[in-house]
Short mmCIF file of C-alpha atoms and ligand atoms in Angstrom, two decimals:
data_model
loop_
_atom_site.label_atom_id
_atom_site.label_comp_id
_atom_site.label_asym_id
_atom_site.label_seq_id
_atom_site.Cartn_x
_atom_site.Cartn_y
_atom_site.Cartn_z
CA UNK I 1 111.70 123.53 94.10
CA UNK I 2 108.46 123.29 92.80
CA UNK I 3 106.13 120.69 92.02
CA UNK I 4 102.87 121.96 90.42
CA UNK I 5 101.53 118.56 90.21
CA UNK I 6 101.13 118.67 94.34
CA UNK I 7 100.64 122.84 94.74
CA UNK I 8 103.30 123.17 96.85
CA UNK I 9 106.93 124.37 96.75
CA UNK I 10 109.56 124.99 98.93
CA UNK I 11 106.41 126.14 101.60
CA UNK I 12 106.46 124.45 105.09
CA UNK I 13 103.09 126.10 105.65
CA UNK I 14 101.55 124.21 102.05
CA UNK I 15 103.33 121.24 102.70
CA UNK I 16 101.39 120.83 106.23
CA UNK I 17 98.56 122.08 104.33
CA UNK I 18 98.85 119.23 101.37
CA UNK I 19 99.50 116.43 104.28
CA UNK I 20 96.26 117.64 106.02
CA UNK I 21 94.46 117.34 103.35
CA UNK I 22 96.02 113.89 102.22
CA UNK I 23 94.47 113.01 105.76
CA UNK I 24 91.09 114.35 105.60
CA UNK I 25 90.86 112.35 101.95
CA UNK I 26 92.28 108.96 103.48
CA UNK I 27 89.47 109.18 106.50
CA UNK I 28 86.63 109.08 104.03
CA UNK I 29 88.09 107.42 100.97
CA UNK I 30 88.57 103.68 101.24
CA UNK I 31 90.78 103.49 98.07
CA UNK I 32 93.05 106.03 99.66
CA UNK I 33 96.61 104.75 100.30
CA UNK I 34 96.42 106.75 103.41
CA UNK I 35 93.19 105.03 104.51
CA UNK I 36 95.00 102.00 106.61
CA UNK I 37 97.95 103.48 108.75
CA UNK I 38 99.97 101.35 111.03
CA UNK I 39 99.90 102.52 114.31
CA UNK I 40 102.89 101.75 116.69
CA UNK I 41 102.26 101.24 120.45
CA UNK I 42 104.43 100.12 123.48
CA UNK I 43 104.36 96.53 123.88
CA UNK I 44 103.92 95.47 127.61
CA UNK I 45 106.93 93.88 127.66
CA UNK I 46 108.32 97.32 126.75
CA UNK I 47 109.35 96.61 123.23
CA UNK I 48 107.54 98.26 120.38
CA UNK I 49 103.99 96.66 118.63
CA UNK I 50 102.77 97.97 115.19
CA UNK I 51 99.85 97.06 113.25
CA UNK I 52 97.30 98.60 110.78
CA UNK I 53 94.17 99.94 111.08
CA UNK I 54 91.67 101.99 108.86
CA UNK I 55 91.52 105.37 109.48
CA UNK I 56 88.30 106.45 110.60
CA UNK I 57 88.31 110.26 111.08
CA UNK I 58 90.83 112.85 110.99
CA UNK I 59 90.39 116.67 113.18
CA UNK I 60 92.20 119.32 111.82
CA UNK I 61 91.86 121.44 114.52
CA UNK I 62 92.00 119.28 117.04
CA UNK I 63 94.77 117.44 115.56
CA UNK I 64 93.28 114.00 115.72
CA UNK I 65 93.13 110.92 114.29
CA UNK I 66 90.54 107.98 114.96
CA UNK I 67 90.19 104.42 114.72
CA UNK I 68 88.26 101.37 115.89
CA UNK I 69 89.55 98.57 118.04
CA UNK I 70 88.37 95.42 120.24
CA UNK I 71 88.89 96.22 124.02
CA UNK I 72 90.29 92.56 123.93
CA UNK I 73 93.11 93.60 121.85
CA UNK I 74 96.71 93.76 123.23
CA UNK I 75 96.59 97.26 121.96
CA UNK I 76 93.99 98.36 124.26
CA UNK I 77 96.08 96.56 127.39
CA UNK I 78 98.93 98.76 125.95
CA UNK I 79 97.26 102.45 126.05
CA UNK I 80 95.61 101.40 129.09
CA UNK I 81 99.28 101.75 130.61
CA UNK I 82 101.09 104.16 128.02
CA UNK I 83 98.78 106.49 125.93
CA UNK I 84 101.89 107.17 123.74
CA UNK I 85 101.49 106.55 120.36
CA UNK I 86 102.81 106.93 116.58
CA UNK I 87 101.01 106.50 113.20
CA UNK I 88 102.84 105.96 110.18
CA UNK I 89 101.42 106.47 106.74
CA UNK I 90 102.96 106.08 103.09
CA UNK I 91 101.24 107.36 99.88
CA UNK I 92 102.73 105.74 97.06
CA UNK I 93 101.33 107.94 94.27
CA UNK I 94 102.05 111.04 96.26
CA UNK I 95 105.42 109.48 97.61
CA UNK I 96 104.93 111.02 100.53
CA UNK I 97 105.32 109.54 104.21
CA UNK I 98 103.95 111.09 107.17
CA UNK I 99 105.23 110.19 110.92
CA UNK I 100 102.91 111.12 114.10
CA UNK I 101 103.20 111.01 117.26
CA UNK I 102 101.23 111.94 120.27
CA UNK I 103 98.97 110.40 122.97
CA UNK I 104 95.68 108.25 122.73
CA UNK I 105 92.47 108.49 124.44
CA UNK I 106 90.35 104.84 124.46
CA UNK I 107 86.69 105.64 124.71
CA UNK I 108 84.42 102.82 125.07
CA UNK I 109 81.25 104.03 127.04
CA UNK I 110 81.14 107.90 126.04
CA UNK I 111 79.21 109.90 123.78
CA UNK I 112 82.18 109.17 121.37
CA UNK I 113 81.99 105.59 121.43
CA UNK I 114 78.76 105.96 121.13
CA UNK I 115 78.41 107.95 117.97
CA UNK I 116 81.20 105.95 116.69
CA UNK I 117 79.34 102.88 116.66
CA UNK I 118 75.98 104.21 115.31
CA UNK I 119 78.02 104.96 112.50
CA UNK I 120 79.76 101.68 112.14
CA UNK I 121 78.33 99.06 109.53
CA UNK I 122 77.75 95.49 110.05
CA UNK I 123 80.50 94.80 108.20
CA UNK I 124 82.52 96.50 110.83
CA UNK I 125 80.61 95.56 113.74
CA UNK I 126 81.45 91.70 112.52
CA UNK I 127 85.03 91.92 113.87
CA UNK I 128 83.22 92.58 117.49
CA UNK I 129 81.48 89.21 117.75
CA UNK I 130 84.38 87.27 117.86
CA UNK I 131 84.29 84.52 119.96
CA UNK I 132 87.21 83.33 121.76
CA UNK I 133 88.63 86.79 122.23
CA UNK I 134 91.23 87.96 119.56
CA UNK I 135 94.45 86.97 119.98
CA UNK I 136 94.01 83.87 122.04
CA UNK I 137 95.84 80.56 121.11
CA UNK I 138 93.35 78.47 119.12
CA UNK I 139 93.83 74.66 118.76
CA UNK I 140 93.77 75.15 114.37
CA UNK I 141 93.06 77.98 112.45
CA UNK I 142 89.62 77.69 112.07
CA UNK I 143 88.61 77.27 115.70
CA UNK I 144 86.38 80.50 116.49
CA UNK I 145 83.13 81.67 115.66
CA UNK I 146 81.75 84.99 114.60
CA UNK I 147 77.66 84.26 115.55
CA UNK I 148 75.96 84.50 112.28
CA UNK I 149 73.55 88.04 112.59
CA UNK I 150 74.76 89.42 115.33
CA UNK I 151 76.50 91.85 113.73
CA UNK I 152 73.30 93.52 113.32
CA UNK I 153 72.42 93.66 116.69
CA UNK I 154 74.43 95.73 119.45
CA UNK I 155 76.01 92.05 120.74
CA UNK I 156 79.71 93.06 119.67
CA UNK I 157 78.93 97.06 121.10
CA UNK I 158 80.86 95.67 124.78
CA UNK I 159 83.93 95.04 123.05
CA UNK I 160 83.97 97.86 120.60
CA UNK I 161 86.41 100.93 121.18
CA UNK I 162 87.43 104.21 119.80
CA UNK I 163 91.00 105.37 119.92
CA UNK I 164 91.55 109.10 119.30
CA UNK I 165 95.01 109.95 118.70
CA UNK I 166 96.09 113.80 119.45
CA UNK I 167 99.47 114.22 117.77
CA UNK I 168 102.10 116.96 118.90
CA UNK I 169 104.48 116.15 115.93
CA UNK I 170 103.98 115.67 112.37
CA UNK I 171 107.29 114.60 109.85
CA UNK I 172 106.89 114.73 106.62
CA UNK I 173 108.89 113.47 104.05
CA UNK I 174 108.19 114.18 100.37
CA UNK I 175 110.47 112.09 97.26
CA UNK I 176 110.04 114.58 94.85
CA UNK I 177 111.90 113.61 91.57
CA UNK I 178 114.44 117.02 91.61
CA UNK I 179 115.18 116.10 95.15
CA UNK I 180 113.22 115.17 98.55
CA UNK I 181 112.04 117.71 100.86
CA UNK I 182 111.60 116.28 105.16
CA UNK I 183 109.91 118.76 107.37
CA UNK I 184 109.52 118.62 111.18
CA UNK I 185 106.09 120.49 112.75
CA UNK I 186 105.50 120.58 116.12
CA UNK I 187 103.00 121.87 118.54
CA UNK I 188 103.53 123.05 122.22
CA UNK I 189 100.87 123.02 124.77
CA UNK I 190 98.29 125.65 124.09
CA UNK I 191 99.51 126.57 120.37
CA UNK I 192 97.61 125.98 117.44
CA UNK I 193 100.58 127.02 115.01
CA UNK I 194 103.49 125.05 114.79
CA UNK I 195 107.16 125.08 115.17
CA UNK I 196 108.14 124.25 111.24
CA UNK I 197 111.48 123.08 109.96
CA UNK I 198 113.42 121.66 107.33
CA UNK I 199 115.22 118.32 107.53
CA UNK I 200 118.04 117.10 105.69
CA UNK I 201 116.47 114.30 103.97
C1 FMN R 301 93.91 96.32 106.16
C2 FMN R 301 93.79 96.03 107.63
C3 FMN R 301 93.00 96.84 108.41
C4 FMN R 301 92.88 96.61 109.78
N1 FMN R 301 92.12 97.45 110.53
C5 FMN R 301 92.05 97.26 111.87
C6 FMN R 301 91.35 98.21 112.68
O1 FMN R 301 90.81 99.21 112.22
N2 FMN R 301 91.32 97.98 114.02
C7 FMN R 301 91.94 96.89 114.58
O2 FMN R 301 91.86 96.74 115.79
N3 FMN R 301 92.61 95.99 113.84
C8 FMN R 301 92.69 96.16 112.49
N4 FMN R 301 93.41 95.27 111.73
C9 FMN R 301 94.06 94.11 112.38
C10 FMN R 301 95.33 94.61 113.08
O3 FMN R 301 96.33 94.91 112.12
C11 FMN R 301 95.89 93.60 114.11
O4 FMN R 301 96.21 92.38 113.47
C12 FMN R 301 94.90 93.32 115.24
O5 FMN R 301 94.17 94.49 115.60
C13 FMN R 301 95.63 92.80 116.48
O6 FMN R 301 96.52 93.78 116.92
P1 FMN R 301 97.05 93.83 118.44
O7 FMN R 301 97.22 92.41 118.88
O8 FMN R 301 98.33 94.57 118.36
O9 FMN R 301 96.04 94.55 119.26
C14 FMN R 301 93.56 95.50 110.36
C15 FMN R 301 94.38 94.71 109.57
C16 FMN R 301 94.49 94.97 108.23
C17 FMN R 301 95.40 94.10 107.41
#
């Protein structure tokens, strides 16, 4: 089957090519669909925890994706004591899902972090100020405070965190109009090229 519309055809090696691509897009375009992933952790209780984020960067080589969280978060308590993680992104226009999985990395003093927050804008570095921490149980909705201005200053910087995800697997699942295509790629250890297959739907 092919779809000229996407470039790709019955090609494990252009489909991982296409979702790549539909990741290095949705790290720098806001209006992506791509751009806001939910990433699944494991809960402390042991049970699973989603939630979205924006995607902030994407590695094709190193097979990474990045974003931003508070080190108050219950996500942060969670790869603290299991780095395993999945992302899970749908494009609607593209109709096509992608499933990761792999490990995280939290970085919050490192050259990393550090970079990371440079880059950040004070409309980012807003969520940071939060005062009490978030999550906690609040009396009535409105009872916290964000500090007017400080999100210009480096006051939220102590509670900001990268998490770099380094995925090992990669499904894809494309619902092409003739009939949808599911691949599996996976990478061992040390390789850089993956094991490909095709999934029943
Ligand atoms: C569109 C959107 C983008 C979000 N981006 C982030 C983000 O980049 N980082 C983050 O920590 N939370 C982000 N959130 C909030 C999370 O979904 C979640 O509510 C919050 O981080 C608490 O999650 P936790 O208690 O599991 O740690 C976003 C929410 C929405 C709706």
């Amino acid at each position: 089957m092919t779809d000229p519309s996407h470039g790709f055809s019955d090609d494990l090696e252009a489909s991982l090519a296409h979702a790549f691509d539909g990741l290095a897009s949705a790290a720098t375009d806001r209006r992506a669909a791509m751009h806001t992933p939910s990433v699944a952790t494991i809960g402390l209780d042991g049970s699973p925890r989603s939630r979205t984020v924006v995607l902030r960067h994407f590695d094709r080589t190193e097979r990474s994706i990045r974003f931003h969280t508070d080190i108050r978060s219950e996500k942060y308590a969670e790869l603290q004591t299991d780095p395993r993680i999945a992302a899970h992104f749908y494009d609607v226009g593209e109709k096509i899902q992608l499933r990761l999985n792999g490990r995280a990395t939290v970085h919050v003093t490192d050259s990393l972090a550090n970079e990371a927050w440079a880059a950040s804008q004070a409309m980012s570095r807003h969520c940071y100020v939060t005062e009490p921490a978030p999550g906690s149980v609040i009396s009535d909705g409105g009872n916290f405070s964000i500090p007017k201005g400080r999100e210009l200053t480096d006051d939220g910087r102590r509670h900001f965190c990268a998490v770099k995800m380094v995925f090992t697997r990669l499904e894809w699942l494309w619902l092409g109009s003739d009939g949808h295509r599911r691949a599996l790629f996976e990478w061992n250890e040390q390789a850089s090229t993956p094991v490909m297959r095709w999934l029943v739907p």
